[in-house]
Structure formats: structure tokens, C-alpha cells
mmCIF file of C-alpha atoms in Angstrom:
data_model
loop_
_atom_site.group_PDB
_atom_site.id
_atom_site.type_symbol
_atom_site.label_atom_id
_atom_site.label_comp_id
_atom_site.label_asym_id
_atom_site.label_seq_id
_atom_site.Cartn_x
_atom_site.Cartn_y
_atom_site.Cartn_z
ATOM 1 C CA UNK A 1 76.979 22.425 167.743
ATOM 2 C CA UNK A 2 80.458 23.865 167.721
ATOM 3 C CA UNK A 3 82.392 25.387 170.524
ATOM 4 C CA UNK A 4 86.170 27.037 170.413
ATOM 5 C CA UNK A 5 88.324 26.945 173.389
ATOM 6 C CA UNK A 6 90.417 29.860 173.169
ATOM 7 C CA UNK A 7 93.129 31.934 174.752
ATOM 8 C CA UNK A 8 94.920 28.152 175.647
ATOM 9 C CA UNK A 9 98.136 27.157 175.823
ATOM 10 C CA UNK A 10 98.992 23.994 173.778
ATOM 11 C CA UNK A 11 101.052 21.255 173.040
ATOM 12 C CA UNK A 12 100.214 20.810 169.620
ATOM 13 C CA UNK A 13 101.381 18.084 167.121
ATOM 14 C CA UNK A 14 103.212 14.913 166.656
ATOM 15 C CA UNK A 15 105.984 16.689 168.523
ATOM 16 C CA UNK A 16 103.724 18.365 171.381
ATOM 17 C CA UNK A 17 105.366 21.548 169.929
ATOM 18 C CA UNK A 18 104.433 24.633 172.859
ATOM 19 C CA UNK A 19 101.626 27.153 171.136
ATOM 20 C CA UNK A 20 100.687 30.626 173.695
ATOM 21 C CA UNK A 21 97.650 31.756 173.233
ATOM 22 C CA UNK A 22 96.150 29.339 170.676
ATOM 23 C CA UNK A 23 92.777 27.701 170.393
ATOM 24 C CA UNK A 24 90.932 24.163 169.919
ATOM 25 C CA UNK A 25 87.756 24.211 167.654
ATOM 26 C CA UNK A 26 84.869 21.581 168.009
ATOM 27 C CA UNK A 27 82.379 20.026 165.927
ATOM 28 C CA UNK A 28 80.164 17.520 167.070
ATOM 29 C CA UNK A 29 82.622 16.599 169.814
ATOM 30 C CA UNK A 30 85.484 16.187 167.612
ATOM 31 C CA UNK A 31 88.033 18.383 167.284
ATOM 32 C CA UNK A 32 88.528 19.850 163.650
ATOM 33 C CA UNK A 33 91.057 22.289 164.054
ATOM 34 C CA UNK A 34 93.789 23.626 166.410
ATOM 35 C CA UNK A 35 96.523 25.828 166.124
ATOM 36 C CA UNK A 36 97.923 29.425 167.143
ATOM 37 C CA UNK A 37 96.436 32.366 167.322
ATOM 38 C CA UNK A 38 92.199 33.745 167.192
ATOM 39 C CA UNK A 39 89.985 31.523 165.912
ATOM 40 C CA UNK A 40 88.344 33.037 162.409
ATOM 41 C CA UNK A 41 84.741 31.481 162.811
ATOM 42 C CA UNK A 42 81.733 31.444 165.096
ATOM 43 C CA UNK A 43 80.516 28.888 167.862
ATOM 44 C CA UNK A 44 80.598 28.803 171.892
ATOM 45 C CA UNK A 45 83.364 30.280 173.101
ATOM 46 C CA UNK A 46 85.292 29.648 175.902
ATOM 47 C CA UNK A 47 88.065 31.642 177.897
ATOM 48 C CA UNK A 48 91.044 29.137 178.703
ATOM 49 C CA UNK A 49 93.744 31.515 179.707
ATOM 50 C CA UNK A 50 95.958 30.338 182.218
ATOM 51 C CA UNK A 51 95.520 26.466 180.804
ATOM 52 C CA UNK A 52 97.755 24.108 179.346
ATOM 53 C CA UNK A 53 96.028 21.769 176.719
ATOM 54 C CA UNK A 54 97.701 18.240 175.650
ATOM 55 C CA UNK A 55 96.415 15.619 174.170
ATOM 56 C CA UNK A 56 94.882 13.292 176.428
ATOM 57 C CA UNK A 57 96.529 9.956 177.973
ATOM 58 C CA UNK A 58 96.715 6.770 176.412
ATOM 59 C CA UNK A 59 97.382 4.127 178.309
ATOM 60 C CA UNK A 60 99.412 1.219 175.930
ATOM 61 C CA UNK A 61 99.061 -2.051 177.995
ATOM 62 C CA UNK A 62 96.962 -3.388 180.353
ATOM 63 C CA UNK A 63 95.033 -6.516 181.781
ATOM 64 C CA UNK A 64 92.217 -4.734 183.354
ATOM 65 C CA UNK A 65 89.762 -7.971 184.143
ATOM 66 C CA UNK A 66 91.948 -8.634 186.824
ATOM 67 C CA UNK A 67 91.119 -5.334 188.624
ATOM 68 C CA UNK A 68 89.427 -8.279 191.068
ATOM 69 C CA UNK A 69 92.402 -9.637 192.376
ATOM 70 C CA UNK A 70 94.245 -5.888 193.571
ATOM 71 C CA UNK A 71 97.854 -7.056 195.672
ATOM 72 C CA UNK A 72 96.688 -10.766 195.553
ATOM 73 C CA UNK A 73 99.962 -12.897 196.302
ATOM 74 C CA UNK A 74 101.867 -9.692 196.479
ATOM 75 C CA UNK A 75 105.267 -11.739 197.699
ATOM 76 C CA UNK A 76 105.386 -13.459 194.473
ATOM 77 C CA UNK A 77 107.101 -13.537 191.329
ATOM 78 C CA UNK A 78 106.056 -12.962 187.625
ATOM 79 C CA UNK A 79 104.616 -16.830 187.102
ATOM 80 C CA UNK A 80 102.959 -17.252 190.146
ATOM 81 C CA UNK A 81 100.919 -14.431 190.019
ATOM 82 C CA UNK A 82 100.374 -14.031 186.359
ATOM 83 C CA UNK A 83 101.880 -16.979 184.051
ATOM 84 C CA UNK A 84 98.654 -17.515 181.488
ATOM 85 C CA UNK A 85 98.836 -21.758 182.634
ATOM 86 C CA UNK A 86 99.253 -21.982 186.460
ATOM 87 C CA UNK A 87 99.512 -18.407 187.614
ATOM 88 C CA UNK A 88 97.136 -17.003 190.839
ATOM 89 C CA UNK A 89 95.816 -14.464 188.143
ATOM 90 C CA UNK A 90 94.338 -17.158 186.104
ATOM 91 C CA UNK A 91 92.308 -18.891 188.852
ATOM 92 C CA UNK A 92 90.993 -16.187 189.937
ATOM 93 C CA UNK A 93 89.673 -14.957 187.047
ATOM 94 C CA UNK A 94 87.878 -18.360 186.249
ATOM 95 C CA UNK A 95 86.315 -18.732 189.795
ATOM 96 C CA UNK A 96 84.894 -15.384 189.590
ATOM 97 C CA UNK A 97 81.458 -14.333 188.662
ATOM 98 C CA UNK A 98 81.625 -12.599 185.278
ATOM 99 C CA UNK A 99 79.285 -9.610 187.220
ATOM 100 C CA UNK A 100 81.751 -9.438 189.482
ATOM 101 C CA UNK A 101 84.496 -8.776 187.245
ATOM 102 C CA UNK A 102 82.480 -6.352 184.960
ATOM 103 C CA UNK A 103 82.118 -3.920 187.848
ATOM 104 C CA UNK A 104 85.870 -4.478 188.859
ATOM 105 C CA UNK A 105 86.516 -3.473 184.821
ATOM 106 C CA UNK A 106 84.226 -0.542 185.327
ATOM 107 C CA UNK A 107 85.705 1.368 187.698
ATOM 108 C CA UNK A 108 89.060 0.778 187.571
ATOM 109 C CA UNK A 109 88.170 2.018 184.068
ATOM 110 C CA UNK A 110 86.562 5.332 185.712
ATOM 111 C CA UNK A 111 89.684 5.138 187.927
ATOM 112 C CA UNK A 112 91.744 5.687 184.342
ATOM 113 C CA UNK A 113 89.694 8.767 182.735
ATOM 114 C CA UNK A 114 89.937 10.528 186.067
ATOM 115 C CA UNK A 115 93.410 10.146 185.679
ATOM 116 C CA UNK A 116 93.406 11.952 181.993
ATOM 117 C CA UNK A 117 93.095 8.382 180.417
ATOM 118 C CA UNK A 118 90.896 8.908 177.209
ATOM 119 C CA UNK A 119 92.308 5.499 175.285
ATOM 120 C CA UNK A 120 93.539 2.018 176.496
ATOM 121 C CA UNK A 121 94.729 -1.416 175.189
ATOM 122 C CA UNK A 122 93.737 -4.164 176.973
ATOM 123 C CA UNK A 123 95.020 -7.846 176.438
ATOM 124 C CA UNK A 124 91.850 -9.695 177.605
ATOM 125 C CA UNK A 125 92.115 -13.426 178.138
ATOM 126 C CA UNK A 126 89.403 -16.221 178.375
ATOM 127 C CA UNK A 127 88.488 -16.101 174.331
ATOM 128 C CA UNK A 128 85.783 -15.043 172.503
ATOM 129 C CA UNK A 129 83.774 -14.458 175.744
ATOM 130 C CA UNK A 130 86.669 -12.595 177.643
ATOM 131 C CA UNK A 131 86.579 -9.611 175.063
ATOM 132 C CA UNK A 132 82.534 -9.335 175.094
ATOM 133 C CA UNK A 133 82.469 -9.144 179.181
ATOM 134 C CA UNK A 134 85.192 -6.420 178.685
ATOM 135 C CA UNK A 135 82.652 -4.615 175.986
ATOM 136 C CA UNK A 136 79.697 -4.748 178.030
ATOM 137 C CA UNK A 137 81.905 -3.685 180.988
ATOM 138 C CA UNK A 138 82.338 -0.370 179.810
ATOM 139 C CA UNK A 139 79.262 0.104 177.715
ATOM 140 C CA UNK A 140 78.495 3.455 177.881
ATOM 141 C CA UNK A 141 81.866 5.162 178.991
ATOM 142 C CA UNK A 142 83.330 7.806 177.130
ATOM 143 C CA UNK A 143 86.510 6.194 176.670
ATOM 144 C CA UNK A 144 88.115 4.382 173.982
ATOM 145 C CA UNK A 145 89.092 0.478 174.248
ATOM 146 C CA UNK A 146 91.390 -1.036 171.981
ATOM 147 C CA UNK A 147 90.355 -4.932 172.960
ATOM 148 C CA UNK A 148 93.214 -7.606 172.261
ATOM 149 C CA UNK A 149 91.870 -10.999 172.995
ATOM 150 C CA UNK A 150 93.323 -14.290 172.795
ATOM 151 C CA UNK A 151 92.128 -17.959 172.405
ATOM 152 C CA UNK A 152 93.115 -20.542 175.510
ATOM 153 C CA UNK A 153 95.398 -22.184 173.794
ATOM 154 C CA UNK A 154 99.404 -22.529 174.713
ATOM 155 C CA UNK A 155 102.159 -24.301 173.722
ATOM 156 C CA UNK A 156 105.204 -26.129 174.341
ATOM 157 C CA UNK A 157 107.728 -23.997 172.376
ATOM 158 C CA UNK A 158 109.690 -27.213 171.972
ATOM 159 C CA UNK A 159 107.197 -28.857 169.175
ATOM 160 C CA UNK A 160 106.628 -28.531 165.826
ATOM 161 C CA UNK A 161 103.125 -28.181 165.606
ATOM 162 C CA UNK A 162 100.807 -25.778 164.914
ATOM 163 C CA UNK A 163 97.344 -24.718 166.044
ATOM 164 C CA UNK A 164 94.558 -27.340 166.367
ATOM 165 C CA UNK A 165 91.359 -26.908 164.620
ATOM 166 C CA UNK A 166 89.398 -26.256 167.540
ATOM 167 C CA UNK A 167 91.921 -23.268 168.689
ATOM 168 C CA UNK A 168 91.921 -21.704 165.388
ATOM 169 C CA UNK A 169 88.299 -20.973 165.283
ATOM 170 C CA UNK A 170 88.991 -19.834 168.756
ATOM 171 C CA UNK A 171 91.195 -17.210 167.194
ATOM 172 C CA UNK A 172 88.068 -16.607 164.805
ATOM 173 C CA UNK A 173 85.752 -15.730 166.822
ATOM 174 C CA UNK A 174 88.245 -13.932 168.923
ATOM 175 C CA UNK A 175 89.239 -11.471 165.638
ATOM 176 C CA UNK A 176 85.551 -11.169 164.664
ATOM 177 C CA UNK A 177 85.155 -9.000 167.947
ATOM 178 C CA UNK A 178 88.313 -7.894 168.673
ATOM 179 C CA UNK A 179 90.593 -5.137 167.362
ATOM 180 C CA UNK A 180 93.332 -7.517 166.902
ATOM 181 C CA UNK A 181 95.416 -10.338 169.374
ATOM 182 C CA UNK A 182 97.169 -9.877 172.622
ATOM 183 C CA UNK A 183 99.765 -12.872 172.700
ATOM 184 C CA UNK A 184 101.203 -14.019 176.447
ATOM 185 C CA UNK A 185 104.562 -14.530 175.233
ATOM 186 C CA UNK A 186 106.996 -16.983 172.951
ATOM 187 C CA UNK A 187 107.507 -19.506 175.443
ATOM 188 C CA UNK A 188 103.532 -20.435 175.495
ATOM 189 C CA UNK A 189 103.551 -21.025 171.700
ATOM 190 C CA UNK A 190 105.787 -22.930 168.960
ATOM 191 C CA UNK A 191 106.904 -20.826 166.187
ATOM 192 C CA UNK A 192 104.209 -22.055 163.440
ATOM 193 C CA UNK A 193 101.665 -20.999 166.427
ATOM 194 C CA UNK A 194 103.139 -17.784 166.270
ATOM 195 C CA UNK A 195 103.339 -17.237 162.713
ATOM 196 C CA UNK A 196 99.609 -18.731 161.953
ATOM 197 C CA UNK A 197 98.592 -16.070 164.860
ATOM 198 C CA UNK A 198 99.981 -13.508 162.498
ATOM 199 C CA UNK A 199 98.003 -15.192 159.529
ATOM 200 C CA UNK A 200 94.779 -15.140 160.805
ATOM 201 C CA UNK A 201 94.775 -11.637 162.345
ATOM 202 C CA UNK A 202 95.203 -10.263 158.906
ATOM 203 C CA UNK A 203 95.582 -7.225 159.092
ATOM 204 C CA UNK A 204 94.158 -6.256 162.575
ATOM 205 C CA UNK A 205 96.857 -5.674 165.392
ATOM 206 C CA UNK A 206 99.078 -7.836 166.470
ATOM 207 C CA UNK A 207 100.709 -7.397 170.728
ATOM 208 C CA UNK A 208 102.877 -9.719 172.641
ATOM 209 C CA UNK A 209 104.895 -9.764 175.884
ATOM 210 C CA UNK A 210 108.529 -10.416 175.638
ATOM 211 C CA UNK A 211 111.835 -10.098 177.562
ATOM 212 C CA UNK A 212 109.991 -9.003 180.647
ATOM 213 C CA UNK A 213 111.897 -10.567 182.945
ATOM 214 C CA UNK A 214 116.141 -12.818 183.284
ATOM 215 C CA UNK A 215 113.800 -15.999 183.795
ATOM 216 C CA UNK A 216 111.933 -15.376 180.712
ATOM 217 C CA UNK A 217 114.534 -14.826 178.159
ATOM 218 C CA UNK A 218 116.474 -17.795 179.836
ATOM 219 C CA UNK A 219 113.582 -20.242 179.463
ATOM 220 C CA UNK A 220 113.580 -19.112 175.705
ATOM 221 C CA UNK A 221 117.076 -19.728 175.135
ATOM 222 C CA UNK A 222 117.510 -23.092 176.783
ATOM 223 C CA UNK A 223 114.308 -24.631 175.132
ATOM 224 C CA UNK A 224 114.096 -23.196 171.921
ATOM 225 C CA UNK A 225 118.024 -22.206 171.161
ATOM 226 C CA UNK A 226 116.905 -18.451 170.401
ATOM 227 C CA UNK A 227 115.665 -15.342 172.313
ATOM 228 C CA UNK A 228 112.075 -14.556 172.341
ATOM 229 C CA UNK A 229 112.605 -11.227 170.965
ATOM 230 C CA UNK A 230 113.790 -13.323 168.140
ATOM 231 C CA UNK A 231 111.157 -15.353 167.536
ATOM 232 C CA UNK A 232 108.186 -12.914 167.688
ATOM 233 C CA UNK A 233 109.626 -10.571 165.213
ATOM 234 C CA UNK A 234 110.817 -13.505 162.874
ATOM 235 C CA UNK A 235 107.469 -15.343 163.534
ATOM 236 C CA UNK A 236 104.215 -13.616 164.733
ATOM 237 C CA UNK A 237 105.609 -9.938 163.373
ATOM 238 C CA UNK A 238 103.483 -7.524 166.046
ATOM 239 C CA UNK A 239 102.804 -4.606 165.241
ATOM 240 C CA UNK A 240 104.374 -3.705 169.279
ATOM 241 C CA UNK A 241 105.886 -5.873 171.903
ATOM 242 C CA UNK A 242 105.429 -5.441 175.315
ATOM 243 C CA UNK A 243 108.137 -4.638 177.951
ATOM 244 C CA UNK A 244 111.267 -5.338 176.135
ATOM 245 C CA UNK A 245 112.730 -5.245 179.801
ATOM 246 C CA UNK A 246 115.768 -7.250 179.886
ATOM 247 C CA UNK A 247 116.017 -7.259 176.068
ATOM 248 C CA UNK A 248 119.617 -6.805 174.758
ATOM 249 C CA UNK A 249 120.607 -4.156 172.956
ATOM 250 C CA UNK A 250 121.216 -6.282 169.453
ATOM 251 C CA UNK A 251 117.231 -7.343 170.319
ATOM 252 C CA UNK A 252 116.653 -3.907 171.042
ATOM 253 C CA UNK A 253 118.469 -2.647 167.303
ATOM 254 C CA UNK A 254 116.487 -5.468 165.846
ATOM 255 C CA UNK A 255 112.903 -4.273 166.835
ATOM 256 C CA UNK A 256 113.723 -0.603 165.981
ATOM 257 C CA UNK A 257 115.005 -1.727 162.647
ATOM 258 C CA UNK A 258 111.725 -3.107 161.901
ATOM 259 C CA UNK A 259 109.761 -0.970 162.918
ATOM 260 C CA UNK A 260 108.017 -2.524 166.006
ATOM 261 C CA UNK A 261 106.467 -0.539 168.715
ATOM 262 C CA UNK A 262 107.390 -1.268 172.188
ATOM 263 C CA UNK A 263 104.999 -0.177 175.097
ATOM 264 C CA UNK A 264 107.105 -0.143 178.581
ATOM 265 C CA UNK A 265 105.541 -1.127 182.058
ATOM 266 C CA UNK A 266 108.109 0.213 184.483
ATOM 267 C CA UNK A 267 106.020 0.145 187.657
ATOM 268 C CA UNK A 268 104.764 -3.385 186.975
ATOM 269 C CA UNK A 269 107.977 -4.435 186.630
ATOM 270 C CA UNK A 270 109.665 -3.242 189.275
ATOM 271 C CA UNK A 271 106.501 -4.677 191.419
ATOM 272 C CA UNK A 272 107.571 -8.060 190.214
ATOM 273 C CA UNK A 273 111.075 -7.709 190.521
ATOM 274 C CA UNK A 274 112.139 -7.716 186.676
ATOM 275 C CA UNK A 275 114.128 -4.874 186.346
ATOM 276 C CA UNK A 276 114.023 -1.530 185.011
ATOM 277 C CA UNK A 277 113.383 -1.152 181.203
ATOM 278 C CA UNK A 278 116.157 1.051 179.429
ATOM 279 C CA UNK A 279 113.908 3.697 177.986
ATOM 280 C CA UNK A 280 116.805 6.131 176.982
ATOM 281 C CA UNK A 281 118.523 3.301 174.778
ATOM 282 C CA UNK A 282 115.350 2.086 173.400
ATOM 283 C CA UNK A 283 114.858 6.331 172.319
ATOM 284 C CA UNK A 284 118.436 6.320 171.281
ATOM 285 C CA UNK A 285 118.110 3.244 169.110
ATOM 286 C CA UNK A 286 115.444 4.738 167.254
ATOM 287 C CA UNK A 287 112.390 2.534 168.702
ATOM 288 C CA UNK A 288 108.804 4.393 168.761
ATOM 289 C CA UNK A 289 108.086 3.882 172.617
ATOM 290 C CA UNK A 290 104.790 3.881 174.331
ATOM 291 C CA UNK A 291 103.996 3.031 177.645
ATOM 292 C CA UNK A 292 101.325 1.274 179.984
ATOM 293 C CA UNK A 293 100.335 0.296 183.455
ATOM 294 C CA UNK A 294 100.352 -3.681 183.025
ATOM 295 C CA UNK A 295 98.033 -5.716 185.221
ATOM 296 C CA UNK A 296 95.701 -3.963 188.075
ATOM 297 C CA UNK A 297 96.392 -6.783 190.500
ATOM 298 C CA UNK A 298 99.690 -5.270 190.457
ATOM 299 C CA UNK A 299 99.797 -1.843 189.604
ATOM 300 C CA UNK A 300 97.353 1.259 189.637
ATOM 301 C CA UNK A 301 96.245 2.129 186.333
ATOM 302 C CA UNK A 302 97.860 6.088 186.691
ATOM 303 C CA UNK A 303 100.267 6.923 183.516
ATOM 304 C CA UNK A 304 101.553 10.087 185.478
ATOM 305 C CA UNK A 305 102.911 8.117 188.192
ATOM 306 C CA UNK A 306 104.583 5.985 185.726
ATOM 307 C CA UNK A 307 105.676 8.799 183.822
ATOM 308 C CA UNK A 308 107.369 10.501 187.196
ATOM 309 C CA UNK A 309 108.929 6.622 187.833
ATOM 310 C CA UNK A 310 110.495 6.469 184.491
ATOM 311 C CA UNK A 311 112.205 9.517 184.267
ATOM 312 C CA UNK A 312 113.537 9.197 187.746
ATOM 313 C CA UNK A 313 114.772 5.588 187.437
ATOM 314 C CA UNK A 314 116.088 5.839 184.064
ATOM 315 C CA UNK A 315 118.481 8.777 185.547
ATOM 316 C CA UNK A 316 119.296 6.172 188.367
ATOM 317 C CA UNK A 317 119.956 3.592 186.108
ATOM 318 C CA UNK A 318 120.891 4.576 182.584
ATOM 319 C CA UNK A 319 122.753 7.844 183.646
ATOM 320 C CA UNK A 320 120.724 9.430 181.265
ATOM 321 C CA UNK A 321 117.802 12.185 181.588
ATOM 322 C CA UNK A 322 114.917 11.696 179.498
ATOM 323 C CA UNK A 323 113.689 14.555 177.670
ATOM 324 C CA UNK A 324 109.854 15.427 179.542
ATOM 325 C CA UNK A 325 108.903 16.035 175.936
ATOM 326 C CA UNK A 326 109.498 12.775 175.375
ATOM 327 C CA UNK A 327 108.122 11.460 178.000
ATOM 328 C CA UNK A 328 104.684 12.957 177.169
ATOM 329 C CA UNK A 329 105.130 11.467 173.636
ATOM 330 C CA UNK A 330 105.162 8.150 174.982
ATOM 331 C CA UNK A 331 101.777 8.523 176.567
ATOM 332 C CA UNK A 332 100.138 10.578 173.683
ATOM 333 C CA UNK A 333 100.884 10.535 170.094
ATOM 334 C CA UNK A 334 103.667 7.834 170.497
ATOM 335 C CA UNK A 335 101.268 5.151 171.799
ATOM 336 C CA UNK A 336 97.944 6.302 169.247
ATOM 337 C CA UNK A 337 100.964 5.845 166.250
ATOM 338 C CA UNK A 338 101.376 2.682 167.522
#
């Protein structure tokens, strides 16, 4: 069955160029063409004038299982809350009943495509098992999940060694039902853990947190003698990194030089007190930017709220207005590039 929106205003393209008066056609609930102008063929028609069509929301980054644990130890820092070892985040998540969480997942996942949300990428803990209680979770939603799992395995960054046999086939079973690995962070892992991470995901995606916060990027530097920015592109090589908050700006030229995504959290981190990520520098050096909500413990999962605090802060902070344009890139075509 086909059906042809018509009469619409779009924002059409890789750069969300603005079309009056175009139209969307539909086959079998994908679209299969778009542009200005009438529409040449037959179907279901329907009148949009007065509409504005974009793409719909993706939503880069976030750790949706712990939709249970909404403003728990809201006083707190980063660790305490959410380190992967000894954060409040992580015992909560193992006390809890996996029902429990699956109907947390579930409508703070109906919360999202209210919002506009048609896409997200979780990171999703707890192994093998973590990623299938996110899947059955949202069984049945239309919304795409782009699943990130990770095995429970961390690190001293300090050693030599690598992955033990047990963890790898952790990893294994992780890949075989996830779309690729969502890494906590340098510090957790030594750098042949990060770049055996990289070998056995192949060629599925690669994520990982870094420079989210001063404390962060100091640990790195005092225990390992290099920043983790450093490390993850030299080592693990993501395919994106994850807040790039108090990154530098020779970290910064370093990740747009090769060609790594970055996916900013700006409400998240200003929750937790990290700062304010320089958007307009990472744009101005070049770096494909995407952007996400972070955890639901600390954060609702709403892009346009983070769009509206990004663009205001950055002016605060950076002296610099974002494009809007740009701004809607970062939540559409930016993020499904990356």
C-alpha cells in the first residue's frame, strides 16, 4: 500500500535543506522518495499544508535500564552514582528484578517516541543477558534500538594484561546479539583490553565514554602517563566517543582528524557537575557531532530540551551561536551517519 504526503514543508537531505510545498512518498512504510514539488504517481493522498516535516529524532547515547533508579543519590558526583565498579547505578541494577526493569525500559522508551524519538543507542551493561532484557523490553515498539553491550569485566589501566579467557567469550556472546560494544571508559581497561575490544568487535560498532569530567582525564594522566582521549583512539579505535566534555582542543583536533564521531550529553553533564561540552569548537574543528540524553537516573530522555540547553549554554560559554541548522543535524542525519 502506498500513500504520498503532500503539500509539506521539508527539511530534506543531509543538510536539512528547506523544500515549500514538497511531498514524502511511501511504500510499505518506508519512504522511497521525497523531494519538491507534485508527486507524479498514484496512492493515498494526504493534505499536509501548513506542516513542517524533518526527519525524526535520534537519540545518540543512553543507559536506559536504569530508568529504575530516576534522581537516586541526586547530591552526588559522576562515580558515586554511575562509576561501572562501585557506583549507586550498579547496585541497583543488580538488586532489581529483571521484570522490573523491563517495564522501567518500556516506557521510558514510549516516553522517547512521544518525544519524536524514532532511533536510540543504548550502552547496556550486565553482558550477554543485559542486551536480551533490553530486546525483550521493547519487543514490539516501533522504534529502532541500536544495543551496545559490554562484558563485566574492568581493569586496572596500570597493567599489562589483557582480557582473560572467561571475559573474552563474554565479549562473544555479547557481539553475537549486539550491534556492536559500549565501553565505560579508559580508566576501567589496560590498553591491550582496549585494543582486543576493537579485535573482537570486528567490524560491528565500537562506543566509549571519555573526557566527561576534570576527575576523569586526571585519573588518566596520573596512572597511565596519557589522556584517555589518547588511548581510545590509539587503542580501541570507536567508531564515536562519548562526551568529549573537558577534552582539549589538541584531543579535540585529534578525534576530528580521524574521523571519530562524538555524541554530546550536555544536560547529563551539567546534572553531574562536569561542565559544559564545547559544541561550537568541536563544529569548528571539523568533528561530526551527535548528541544524546545519557543515563535516565539522571536526565529525561527529551532531545529538544537538550537541543534548547545547548544552544543557550554554548552562547553563555563559548561566545558563540550555534547555527539551529546545525543543531537539528546533530539529532538527525549527524547521529544515523554516525
Amino acid at each position: 500500500m502506498s500513500l504520498v504526503i503532500t503539500n509539506a514543508n521539508l527539511l530534506l537531505g543531509k543538510e536539512l535543506d528547506y523544500v515549500e510545498k514538497g511531498y514524502i512518498a511511501i511504500e510499505d512504510t518506508r519512504i522511497s522518495s521525497a523531494a519538491a514539488g507534485n508527486y507524479k504517481g498514484s496512492g493515498k493522498r494526504l493534505d499536509a499544508k501548513g506542516f513542517l516535516i524533518i526527519p525524526g529524532f535520534i537519540n545518540a547515547h543512553t543507559h536506559i535500564a536504569d530508568s529504575i533508579a530516576k534522581d537516586v543519590a541526586a547530591s552526588d558526583g559522576l562515580d558515586a552514582r554511575v562509576h561501572p565498579v562501585f557506583g549507586a547505578k550498579k547496585n541497583i541494577l543488580q538488586k532489581s528484578q529483571p521484570e522490573h526493569l523491563k517495564a522501567f525500559i518500556r516506557n521510558s522508551v514510549i516516553s522517547m517516541m512521544k518525544k519524536g524519538i524514532v532511533a536510540f543507542a543504548d550502552f547496556r551493561e550486565d553482558g550477554r543477558e543485559g542486551v536480551v532484557l533490553l530486546k525483550e523490553a521493547i519487543a514490539g515498539l516501533p522504534v529502532k534500538c541500536v544495543v551496545l553491550g559490554r562484558a563485566n569485566y574492568y581493569s586496572n589501566p596500570r597493567d599489562a594484561a589483557g582480557l582473560q579467557h572467561e571475559a573474552i567469550e563474554q565479549v562473544q556472546q555479547v557481539l553475537e546479539m549486539a550491534d556492536g560494544l559500549g565501553i565505560s571508559g579508559a580508566n576501567e581497561n589496560t590498553d591491550m583490553t582496549l585494543s582486543q575490544y576493537r579485535q573482537l568487535a570486528r567490524k560491528k560498532l565500537v562506543a566509549v565514554h571519555a573526557a566527561e569530567s576534570k576527575e576523569t582525564a586526571e585519573f588518566s594522566k596520573v596512572h597511565t602517563g596519557r589522556s584517555e582521549v589518547d588511548r581510545v583512539i590509539e587503542y580501541l579505535k570507536p567508531d564515536f566517543v562519548v562526551h568529549m566534555t573537558n577534552a582539549t582542543e589538541d584531543e579535540i583536533s585529534l578525534v576530528a582528524k580521524r574521523r571519530t564521531g562524538v555524541v554530546v550529553c550536555p544536560r547529563a553533564n551539567g546534572v553531574l557537575g562536569a561542565g559544559i561540552p564545547r559544541v561550537a569548537l568541536l563544529l569548528r574543528q571539523g568533528c561530526l557531532v551527535a548528541i544524546g540524553t545519557d543515563n535516565v537516573m539522571l536526565n529525561s530522555p527529551d532531545i529538544l530540551r537538550e537541543l534548547d540547553y545547548i544552544w543557550k549554554a554554548s552562547r553563555a560559554t563559548e561566545d558563540e551561536m550555534i547555527e539551529p541548522r546545525e543543531l537539528l543535524k546533530m539529532a538527525t542525519v549527524n547521529a544515523a551517519e554516525i
